[in-house]
Tab-separated table of N, CA, C and O in Angstrom:
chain	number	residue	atom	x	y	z
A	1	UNK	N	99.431	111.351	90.343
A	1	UNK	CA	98.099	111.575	89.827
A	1	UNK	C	98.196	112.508	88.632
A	1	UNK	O	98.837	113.558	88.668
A	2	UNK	N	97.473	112.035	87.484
A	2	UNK	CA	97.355	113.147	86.221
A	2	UNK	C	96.166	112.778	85.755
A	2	UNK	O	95.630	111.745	85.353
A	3	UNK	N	95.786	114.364	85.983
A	3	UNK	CA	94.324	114.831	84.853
A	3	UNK	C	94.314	114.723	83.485
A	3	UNK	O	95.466	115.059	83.207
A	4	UNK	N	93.837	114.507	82.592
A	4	UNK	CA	93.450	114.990	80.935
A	4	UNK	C	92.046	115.589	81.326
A	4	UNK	O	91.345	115.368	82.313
A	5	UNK	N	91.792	116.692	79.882
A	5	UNK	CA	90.749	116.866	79.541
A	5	UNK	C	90.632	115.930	77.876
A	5	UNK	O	91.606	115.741	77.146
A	6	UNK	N	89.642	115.602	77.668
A	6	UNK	CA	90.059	114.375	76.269
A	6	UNK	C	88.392	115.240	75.774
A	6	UNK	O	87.308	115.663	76.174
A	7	UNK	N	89.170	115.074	74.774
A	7	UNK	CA	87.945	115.892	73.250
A	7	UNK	C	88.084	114.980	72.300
A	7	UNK	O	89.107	114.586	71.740
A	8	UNK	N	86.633	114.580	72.119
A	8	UNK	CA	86.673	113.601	71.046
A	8	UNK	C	85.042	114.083	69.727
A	8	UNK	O	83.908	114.488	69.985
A	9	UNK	N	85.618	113.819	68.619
A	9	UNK	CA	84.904	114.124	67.836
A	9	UNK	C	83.411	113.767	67.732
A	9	UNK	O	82.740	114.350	66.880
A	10	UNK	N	82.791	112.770	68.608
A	10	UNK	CA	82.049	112.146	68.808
A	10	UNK	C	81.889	111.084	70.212
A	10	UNK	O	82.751	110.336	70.674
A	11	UNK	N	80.659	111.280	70.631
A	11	UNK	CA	80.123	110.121	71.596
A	11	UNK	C	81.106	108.391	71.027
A	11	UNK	O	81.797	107.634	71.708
A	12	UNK	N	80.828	108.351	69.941
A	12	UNK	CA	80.603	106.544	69.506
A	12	UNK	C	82.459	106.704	69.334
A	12	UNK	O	82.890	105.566	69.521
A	13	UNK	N	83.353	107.430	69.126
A	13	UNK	CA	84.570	107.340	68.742
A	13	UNK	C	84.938	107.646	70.302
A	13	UNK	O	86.140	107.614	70.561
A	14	UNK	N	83.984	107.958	71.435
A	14	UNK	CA	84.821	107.752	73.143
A	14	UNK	C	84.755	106.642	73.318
A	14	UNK	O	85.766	105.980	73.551
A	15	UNK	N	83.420	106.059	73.251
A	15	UNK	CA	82.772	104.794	73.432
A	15	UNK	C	83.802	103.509	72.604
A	15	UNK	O	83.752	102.295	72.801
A	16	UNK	N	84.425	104.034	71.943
A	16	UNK	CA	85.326	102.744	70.781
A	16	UNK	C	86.523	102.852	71.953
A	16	UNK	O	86.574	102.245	73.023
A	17	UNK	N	87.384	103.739	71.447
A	17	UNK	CA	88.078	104.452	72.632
A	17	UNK	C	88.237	103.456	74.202
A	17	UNK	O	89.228	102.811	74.547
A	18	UNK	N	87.193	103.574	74.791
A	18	UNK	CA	86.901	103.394	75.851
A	18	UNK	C	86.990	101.413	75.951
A	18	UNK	O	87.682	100.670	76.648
A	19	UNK	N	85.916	101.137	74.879
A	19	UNK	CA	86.071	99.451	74.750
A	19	UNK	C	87.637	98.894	74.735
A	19	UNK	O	88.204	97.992	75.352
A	20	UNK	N	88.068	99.869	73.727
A	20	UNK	CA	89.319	99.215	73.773
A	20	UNK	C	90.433	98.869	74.252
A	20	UNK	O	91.407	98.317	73.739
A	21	UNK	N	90.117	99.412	75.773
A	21	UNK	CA	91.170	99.780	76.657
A	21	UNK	C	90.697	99.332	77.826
A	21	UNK	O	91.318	99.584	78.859
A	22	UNK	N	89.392	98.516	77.849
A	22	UNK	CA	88.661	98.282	78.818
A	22	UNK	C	88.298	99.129	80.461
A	22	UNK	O	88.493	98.820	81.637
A	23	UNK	N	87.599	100.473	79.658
A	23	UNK	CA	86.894	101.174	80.213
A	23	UNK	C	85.482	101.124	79.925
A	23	UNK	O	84.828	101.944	80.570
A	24	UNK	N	85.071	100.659	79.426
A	24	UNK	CA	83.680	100.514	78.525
A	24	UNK	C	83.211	98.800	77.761
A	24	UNK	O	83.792	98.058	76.969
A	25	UNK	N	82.499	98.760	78.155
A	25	UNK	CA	81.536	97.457	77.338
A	25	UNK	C	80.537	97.423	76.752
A	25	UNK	O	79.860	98.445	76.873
A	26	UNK	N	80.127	96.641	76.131
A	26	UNK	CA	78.606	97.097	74.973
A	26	UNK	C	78.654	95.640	74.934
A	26	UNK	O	79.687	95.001	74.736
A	27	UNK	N	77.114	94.969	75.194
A	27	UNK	CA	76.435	94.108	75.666
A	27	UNK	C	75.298	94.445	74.523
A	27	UNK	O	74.940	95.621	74.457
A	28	UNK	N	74.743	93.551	73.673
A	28	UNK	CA	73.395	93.599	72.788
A	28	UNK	C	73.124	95.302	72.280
A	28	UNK	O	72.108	95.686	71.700
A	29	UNK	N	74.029	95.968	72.573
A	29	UNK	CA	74.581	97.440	71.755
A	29	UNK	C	74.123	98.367	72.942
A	29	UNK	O	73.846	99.556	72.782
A	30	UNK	N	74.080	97.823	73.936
A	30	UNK	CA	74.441	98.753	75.311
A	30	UNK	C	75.713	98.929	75.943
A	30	UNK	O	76.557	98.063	76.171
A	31	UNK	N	75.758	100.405	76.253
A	31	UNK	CA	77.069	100.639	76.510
A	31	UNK	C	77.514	101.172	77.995
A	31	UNK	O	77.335	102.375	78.184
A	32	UNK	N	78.156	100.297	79.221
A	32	UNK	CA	78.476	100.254	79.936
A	32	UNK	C	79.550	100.982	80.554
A	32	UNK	O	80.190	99.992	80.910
A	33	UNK	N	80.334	102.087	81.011
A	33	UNK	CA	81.422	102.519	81.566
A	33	UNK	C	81.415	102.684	83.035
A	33	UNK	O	80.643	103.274	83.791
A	34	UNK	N	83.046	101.641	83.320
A	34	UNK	CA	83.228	102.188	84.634
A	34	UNK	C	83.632	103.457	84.767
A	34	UNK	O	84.146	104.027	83.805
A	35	UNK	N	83.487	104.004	85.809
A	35	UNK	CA	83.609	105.482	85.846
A	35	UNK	C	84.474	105.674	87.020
A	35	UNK	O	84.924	106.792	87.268
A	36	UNK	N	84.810	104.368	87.964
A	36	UNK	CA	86.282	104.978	88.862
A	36	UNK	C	86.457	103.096	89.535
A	36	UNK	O	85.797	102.137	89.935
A	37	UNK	N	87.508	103.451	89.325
A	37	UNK	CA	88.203	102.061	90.152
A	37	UNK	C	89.644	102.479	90.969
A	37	UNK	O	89.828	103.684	91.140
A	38	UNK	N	90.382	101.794	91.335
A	38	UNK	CA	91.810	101.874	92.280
A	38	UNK	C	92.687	102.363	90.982
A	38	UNK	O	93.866	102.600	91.247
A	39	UNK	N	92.245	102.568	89.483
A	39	UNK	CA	93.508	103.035	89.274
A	39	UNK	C	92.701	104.444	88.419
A	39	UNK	O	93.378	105.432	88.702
A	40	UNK	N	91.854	104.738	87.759
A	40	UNK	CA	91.308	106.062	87.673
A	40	UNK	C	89.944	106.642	87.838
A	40	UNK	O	89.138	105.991	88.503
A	41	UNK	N	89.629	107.627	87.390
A	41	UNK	CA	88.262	108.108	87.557
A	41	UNK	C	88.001	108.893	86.760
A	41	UNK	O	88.795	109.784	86.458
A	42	UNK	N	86.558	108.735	86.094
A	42	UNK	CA	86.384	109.248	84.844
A	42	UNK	C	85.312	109.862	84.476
A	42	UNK	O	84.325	109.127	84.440
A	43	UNK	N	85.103	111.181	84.125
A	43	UNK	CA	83.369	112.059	84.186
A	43	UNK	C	82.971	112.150	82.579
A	43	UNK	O	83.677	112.711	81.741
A	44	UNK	N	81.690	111.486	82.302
A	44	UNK	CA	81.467	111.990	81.198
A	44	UNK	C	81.066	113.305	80.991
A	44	UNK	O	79.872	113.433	81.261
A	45	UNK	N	81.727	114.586	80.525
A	45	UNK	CA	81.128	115.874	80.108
A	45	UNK	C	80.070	115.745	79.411
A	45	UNK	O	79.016	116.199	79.854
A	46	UNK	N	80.113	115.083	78.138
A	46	UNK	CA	79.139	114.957	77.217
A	46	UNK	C	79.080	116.328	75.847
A	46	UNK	O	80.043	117.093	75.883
A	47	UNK	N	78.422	116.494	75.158
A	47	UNK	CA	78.456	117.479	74.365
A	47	UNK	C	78.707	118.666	75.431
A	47	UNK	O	78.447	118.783	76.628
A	48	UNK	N	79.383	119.573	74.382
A	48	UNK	CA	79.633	120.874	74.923
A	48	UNK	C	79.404	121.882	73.543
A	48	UNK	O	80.197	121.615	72.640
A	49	UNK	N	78.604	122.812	73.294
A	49	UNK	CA	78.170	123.565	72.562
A	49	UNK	C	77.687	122.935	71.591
A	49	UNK	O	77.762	123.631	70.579
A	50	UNK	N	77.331	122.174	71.445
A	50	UNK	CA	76.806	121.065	70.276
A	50	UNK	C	77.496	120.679	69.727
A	50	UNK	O	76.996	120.181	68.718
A	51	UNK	N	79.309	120.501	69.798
A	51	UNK	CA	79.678	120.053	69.245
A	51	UNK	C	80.848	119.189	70.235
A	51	UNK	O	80.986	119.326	71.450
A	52	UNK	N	81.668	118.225	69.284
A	52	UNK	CA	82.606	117.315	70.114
A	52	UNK	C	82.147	117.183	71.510
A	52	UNK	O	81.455	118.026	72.080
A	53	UNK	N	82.723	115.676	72.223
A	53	UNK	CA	82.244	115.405	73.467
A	53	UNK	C	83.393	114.688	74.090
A	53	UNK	O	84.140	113.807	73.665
A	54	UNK	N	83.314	115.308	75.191
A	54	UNK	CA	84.047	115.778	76.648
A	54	UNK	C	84.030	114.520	77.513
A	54	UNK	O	83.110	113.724	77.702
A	55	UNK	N	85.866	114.546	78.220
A	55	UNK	CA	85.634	113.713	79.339
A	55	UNK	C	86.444	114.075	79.941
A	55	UNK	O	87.315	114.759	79.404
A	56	UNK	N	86.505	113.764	81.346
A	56	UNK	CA	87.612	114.122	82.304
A	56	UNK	C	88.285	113.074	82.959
A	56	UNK	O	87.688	112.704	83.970
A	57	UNK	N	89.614	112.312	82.652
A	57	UNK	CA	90.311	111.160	83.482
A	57	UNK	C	91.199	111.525	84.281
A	57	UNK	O	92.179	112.189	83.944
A	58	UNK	N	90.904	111.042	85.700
A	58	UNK	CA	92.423	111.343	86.338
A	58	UNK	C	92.999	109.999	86.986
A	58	UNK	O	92.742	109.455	88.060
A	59	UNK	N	93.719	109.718	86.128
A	59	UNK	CA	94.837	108.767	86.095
A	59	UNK	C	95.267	108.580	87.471
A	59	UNK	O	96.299	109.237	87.607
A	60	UNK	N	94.988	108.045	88.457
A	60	UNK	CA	95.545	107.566	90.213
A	60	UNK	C	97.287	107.138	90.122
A	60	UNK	O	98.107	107.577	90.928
A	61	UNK	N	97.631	106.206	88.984
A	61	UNK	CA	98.694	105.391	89.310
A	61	UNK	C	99.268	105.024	88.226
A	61	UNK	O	99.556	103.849	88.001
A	62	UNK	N	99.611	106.447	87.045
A	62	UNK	CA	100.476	105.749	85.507
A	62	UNK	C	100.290	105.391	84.660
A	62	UNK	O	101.129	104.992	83.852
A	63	UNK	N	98.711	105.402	84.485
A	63	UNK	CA	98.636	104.224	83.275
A	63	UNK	C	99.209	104.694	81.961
A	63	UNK	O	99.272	105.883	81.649
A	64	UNK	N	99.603	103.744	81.248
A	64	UNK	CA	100.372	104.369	80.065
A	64	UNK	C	98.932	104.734	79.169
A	64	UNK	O	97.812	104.242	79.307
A	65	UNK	N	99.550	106.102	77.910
A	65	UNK	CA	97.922	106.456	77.440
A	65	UNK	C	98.600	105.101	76.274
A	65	UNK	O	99.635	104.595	75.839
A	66	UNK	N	96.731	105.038	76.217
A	66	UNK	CA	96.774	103.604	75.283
A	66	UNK	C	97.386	104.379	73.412
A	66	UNK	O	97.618	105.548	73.101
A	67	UNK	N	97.444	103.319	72.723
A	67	UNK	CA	98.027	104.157	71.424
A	67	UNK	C	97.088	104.796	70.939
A	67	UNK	O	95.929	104.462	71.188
A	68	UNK	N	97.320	105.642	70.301
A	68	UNK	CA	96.338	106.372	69.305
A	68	UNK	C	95.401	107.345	70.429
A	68	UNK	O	94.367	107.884	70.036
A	69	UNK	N	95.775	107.466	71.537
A	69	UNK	CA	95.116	108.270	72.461
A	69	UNK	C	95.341	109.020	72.695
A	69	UNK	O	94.434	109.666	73.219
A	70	UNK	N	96.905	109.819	72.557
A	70	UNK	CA	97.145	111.322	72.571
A	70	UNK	C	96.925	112.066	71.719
A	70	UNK	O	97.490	113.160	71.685
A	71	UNK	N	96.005	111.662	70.754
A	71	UNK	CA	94.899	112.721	69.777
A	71	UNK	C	93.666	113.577	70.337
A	71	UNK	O	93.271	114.683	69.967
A	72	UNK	N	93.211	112.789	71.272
A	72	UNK	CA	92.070	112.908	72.158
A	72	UNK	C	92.502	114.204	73.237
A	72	UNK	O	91.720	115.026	73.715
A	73	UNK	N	93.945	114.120	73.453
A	73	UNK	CA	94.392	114.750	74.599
A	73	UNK	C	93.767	116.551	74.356
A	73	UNK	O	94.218	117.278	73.471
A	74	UNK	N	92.854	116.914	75.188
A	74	UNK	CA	93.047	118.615	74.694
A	74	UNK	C	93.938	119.374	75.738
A	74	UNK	O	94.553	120.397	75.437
A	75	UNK	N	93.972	118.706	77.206
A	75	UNK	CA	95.086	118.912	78.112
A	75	UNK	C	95.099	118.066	79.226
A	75	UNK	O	94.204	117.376	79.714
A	76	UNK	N	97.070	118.354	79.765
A	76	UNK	CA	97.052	117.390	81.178
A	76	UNK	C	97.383	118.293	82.097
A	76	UNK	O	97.811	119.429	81.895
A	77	UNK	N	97.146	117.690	83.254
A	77	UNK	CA	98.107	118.592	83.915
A	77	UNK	C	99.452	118.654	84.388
A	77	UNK	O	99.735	119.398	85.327
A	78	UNK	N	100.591	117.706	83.639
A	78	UNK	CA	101.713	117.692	83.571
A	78	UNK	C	102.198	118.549	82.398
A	78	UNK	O	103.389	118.543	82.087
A	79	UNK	N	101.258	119.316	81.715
A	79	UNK	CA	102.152	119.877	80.399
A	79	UNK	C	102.808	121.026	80.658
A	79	UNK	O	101.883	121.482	81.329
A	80	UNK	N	103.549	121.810	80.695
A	80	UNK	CA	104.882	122.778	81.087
A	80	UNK	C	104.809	123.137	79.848
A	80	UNK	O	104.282	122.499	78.937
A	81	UNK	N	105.533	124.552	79.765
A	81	UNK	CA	106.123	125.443	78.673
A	81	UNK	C	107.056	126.145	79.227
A	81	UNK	O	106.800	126.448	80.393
A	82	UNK	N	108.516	126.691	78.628
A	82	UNK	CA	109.701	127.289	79.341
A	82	UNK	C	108.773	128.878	79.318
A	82	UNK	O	107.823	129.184	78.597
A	83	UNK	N	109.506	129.740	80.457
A	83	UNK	CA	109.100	130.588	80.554
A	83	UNK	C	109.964	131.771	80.191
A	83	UNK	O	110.978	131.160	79.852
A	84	UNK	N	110.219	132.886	80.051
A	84	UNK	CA	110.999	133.672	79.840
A	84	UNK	C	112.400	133.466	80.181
A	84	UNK	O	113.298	133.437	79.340
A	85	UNK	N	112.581	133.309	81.563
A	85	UNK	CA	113.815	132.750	82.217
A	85	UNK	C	114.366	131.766	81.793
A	85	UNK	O	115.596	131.785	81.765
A	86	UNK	N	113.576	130.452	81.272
A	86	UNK	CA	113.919	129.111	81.030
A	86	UNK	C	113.594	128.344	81.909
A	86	UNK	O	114.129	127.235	81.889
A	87	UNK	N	112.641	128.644	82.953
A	87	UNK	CA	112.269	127.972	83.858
A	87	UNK	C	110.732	127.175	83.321
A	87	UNK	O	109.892	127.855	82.732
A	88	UNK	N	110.478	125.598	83.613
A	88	UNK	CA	109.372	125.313	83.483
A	88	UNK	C	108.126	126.071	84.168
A	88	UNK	O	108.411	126.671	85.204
A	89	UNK	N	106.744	126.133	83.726
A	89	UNK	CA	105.783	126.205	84.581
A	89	UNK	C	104.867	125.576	84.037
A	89	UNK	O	104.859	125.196	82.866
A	90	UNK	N	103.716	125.361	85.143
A	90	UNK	CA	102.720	124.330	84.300
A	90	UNK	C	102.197	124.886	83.405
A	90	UNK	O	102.664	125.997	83.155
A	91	UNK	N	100.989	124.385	82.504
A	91	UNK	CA	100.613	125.446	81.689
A	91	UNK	C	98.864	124.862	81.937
A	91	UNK	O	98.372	123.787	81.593
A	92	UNK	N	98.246	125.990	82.631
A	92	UNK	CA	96.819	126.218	83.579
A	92	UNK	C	95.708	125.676	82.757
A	92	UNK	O	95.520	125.843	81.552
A	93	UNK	N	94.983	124.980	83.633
A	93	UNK	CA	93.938	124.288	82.890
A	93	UNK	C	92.605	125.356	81.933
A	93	UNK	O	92.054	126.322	82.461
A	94	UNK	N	92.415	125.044	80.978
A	94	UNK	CA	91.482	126.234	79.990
A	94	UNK	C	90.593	126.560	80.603
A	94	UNK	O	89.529	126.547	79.983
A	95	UNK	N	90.521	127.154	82.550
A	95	UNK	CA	89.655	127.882	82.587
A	95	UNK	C	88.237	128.671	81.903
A	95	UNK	O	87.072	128.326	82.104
A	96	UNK	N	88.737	129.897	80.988
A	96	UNK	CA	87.981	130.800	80.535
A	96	UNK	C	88.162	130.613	79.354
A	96	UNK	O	88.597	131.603	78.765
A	97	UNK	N	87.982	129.622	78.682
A	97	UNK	CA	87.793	129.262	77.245
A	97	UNK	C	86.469	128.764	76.572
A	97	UNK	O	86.414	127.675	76.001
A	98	UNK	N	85.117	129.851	76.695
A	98	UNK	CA	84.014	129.019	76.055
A	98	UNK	C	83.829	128.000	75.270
A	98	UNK	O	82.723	127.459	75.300
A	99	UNK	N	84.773	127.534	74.454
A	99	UNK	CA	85.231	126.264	73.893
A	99	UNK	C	85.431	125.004	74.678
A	99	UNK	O	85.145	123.874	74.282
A	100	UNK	N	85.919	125.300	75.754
A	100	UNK	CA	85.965	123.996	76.617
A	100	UNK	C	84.775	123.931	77.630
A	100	UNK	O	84.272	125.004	77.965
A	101	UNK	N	84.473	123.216	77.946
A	101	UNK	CA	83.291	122.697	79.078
A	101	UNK	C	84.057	123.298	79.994
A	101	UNK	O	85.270	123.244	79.791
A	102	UNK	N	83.495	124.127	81.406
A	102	UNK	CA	83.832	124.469	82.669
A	102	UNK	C	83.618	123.477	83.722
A	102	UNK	O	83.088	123.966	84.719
A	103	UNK	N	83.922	121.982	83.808
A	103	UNK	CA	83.655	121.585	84.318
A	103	UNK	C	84.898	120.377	84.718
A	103	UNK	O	85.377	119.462	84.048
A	104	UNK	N	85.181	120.898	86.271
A	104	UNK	CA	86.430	120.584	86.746
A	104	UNK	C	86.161	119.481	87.883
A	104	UNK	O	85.020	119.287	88.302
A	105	UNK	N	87.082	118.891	88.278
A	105	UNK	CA	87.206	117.583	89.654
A	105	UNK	C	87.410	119.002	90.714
A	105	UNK	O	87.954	120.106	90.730
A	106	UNK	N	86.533	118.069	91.580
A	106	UNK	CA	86.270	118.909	92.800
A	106	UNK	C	87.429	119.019	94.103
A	106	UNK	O	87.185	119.715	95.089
């Protein structure tokens, strides 16, 4: 299982995003997202301080990120940094960052 938090410059550039990877559909310019199936699950945040808009995926089973999608990435929870020792550790989800939405999977 892996989390992202995904920051995107805009609603309509998730929504493209999303079509293209078939998470999302737009029908007569309505726009449809599944939001969890057997392989992820997905929260729209939505704006966060009025600016850029927020989502939360957690990946059940691998999916590869589609191309051009690790731009979006603002974090996973597989990302590591060496530590003093040289030992990996994870590196903690942006908690206390008024910049990011506080809003986590339960």
């Amino acid at each position: 299982m892996q989390d992202y938090i995904l920051k995107f410059p805009s609603k309509a550039v998730a929504q493209q995003l999303g079509i293209a990877n078939g998470f999302t559909t737009e029908v007569d310019g309505v726009f449809q997202t599944t939001f969890v199936s057997h392989q992820y699950a997905l929260h729209e945040i939505g704006e966060h301080n009025g600016a850029d808009y927020w989502v939360l995926f957690r990946d059940l089973v691998g999916i590869p990120i589609p191309a051009g999608g690790e731009q979006f990435i603002y974090w996973a929870s597989d990302w590591t940094v060496e530590d003093d020792a040289g030992s990996e550790i994870a590196i903690p989800r942006p908690e206390f960052n008024p910049d990011v939405p506080s809003v986590w999977w339960a």
